[in-house]
Coordinates of C-alpha atoms in Angstrom, one line a residue:
X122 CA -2.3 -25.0 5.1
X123 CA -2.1 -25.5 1.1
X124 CA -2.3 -22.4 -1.3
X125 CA -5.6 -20.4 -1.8
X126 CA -6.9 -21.8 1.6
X127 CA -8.9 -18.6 3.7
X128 CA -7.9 -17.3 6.7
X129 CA -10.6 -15.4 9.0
X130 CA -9.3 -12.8 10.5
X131 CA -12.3 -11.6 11.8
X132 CA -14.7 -8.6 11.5
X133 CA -15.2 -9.5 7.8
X134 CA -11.9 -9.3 7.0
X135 CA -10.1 -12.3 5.3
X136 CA -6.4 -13.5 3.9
X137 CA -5.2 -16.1 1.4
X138 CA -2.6 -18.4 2.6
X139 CA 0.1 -18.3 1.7
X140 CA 0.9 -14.3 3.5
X141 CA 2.3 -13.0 6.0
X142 CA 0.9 -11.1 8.3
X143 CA 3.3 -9.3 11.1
X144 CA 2.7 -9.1 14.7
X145 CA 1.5 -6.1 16.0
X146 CA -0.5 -5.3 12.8
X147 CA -3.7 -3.6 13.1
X148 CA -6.7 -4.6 10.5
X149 CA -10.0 -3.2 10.0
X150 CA -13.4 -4.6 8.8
X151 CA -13.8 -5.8 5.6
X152 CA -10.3 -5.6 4.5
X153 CA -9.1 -8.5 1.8
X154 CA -5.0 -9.5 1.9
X155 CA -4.3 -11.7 -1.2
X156 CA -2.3 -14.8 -1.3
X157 CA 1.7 -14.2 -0.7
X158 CA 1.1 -10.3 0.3
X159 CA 3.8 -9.4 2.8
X160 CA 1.8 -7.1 5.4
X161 CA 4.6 -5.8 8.2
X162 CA 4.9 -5.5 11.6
X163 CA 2.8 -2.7 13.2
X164 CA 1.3 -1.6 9.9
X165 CA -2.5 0.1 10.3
X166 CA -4.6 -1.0 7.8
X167 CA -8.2 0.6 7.9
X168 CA -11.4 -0.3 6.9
X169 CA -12.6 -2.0 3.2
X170 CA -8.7 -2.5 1.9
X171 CA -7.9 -4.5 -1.2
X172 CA -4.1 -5.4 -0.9
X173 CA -3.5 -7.8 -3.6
X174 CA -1.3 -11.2 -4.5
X175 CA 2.1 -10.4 -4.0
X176 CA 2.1 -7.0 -3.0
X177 CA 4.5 -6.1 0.1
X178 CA 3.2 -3.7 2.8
X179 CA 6.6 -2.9 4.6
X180 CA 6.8 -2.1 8.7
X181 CA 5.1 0.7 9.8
X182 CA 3.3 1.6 7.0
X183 CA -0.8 3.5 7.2
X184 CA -3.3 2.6 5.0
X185 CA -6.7 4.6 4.9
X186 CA -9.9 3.7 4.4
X187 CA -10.8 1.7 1.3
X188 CA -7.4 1.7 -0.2
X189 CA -6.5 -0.5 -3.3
X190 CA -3.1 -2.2 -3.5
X191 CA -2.1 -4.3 -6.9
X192 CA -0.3 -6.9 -6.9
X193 CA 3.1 -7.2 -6.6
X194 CA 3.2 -3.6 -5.5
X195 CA 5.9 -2.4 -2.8
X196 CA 5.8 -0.2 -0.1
X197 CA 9.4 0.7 1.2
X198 CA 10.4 2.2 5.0
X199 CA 14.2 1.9 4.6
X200 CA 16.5 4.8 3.1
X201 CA 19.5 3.3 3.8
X202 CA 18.7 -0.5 3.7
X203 CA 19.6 -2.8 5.3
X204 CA 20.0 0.0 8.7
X205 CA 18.2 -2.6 10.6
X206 CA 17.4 -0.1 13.0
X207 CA 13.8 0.9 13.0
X208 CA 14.6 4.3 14.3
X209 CA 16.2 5.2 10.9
X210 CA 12.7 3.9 9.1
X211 CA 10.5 5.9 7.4
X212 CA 6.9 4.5 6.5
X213 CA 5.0 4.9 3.3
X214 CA 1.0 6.7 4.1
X215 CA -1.7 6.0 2.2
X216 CA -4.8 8.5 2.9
X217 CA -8.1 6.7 1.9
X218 CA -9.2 5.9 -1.5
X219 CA -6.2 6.2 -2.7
X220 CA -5.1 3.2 -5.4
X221 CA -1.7 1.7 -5.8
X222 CA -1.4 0.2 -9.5
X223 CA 0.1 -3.3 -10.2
X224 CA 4.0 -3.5 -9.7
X225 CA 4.5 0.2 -8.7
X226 CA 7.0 0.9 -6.3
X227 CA 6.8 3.8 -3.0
X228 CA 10.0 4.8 -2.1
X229 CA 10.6 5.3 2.4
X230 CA 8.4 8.2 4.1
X231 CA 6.2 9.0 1.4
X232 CA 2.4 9.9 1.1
X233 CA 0.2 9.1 -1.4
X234 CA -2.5 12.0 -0.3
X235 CA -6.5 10.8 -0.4
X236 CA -8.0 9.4 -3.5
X237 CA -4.3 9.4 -5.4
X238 CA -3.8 6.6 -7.9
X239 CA 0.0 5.5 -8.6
X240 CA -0.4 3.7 -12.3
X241 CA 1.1 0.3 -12.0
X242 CA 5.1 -0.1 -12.8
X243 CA 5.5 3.7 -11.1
X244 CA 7.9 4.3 -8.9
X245 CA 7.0 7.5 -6.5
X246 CA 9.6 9.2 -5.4
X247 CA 8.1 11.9 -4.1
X248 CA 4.5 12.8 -2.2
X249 CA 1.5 12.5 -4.4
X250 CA -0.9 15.4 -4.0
X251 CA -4.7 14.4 -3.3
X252 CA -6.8 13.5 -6.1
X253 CA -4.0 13.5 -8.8
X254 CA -2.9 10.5 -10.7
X255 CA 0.6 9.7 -11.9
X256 CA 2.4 7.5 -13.6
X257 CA 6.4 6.3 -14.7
X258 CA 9.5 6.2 -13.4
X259 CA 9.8 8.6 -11.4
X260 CA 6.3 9.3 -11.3
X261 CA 4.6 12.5 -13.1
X262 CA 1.4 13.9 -13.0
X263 CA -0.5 12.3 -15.9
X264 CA -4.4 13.5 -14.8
X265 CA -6.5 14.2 -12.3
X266 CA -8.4 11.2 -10.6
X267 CA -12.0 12.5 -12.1
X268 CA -10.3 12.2 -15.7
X269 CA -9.6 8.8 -14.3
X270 CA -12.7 7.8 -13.1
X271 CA -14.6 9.1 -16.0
X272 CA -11.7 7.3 -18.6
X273 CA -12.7 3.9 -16.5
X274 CA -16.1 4.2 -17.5

């Protein structure tokens, strides 16, 4: 397979190769996985994802409906890494809608609540509340997600 080629994976869902895409994972209709995305063993990904070049979706991890990813984003399940023991790991959530900025990082066990944005470099270190949207490091409220919307035009 050479870069950029597409990979069906069925249901209107597709990947760019190069990515990997762990066993066990579970992917929805009309999801998108962009080229060298890292999506984890046993990782639920639901319906009409965007999970961009680069990002990496760690074991474990949920992803509601319609959720946007950036790339180069990265979802963590390890507190103590490496424990290589999967009972120890805690996965990231993501409740539907919500959008992960370019570059930002999730630390283990977090959720980011439904319609949440993370601004891109972030680094959550604690659950984001529904409908908010925050940004640095560590991550503050900046505004809520209609301000957002209506700043996006």
């Amino acid at each position: 397979m050479v870069g950029g080629d597409r990979i069906d994976l069925g249901d209107d869902s597709v990947a760019w190769a190069p990515c990997y895409i762990g066993e066990g994972a579970k992917i929805g209709s009309d999801v998108s996985i962009g080229c060298l995305a890292h999506v984890g063993r046993d990782t639920v990904i639901a319906d009409g994802c965007r999970i961009q070049g680069g990002a990496y979706v760690s074991d474990l991890s949920v992803l509601g409906e319609n959720v946007f990813i950036g790339p180069n984003a990265t979802l963590l399940n390890d507190k103590y890494p490496p424990s290589r023991d999967e009972e120890k790991w805690t996965p990231v959530i993501i409740e539907s809608g919500a959008v992960i900025g370019g570059g930002a990082t999730i630390l283990p066990g977090l959720t980011i609540h439904e319609n949440a944005v993370l601004a891109a470099g972030s680094t959550l270190t604690k659950d984001l509340p529904a409908g908010e949207v925050w940004a640095g490091n560590p991550a503050k409220y900046l505004m809520l997600r209609s301000e957002y919307e209506e700043a996006r035009g």
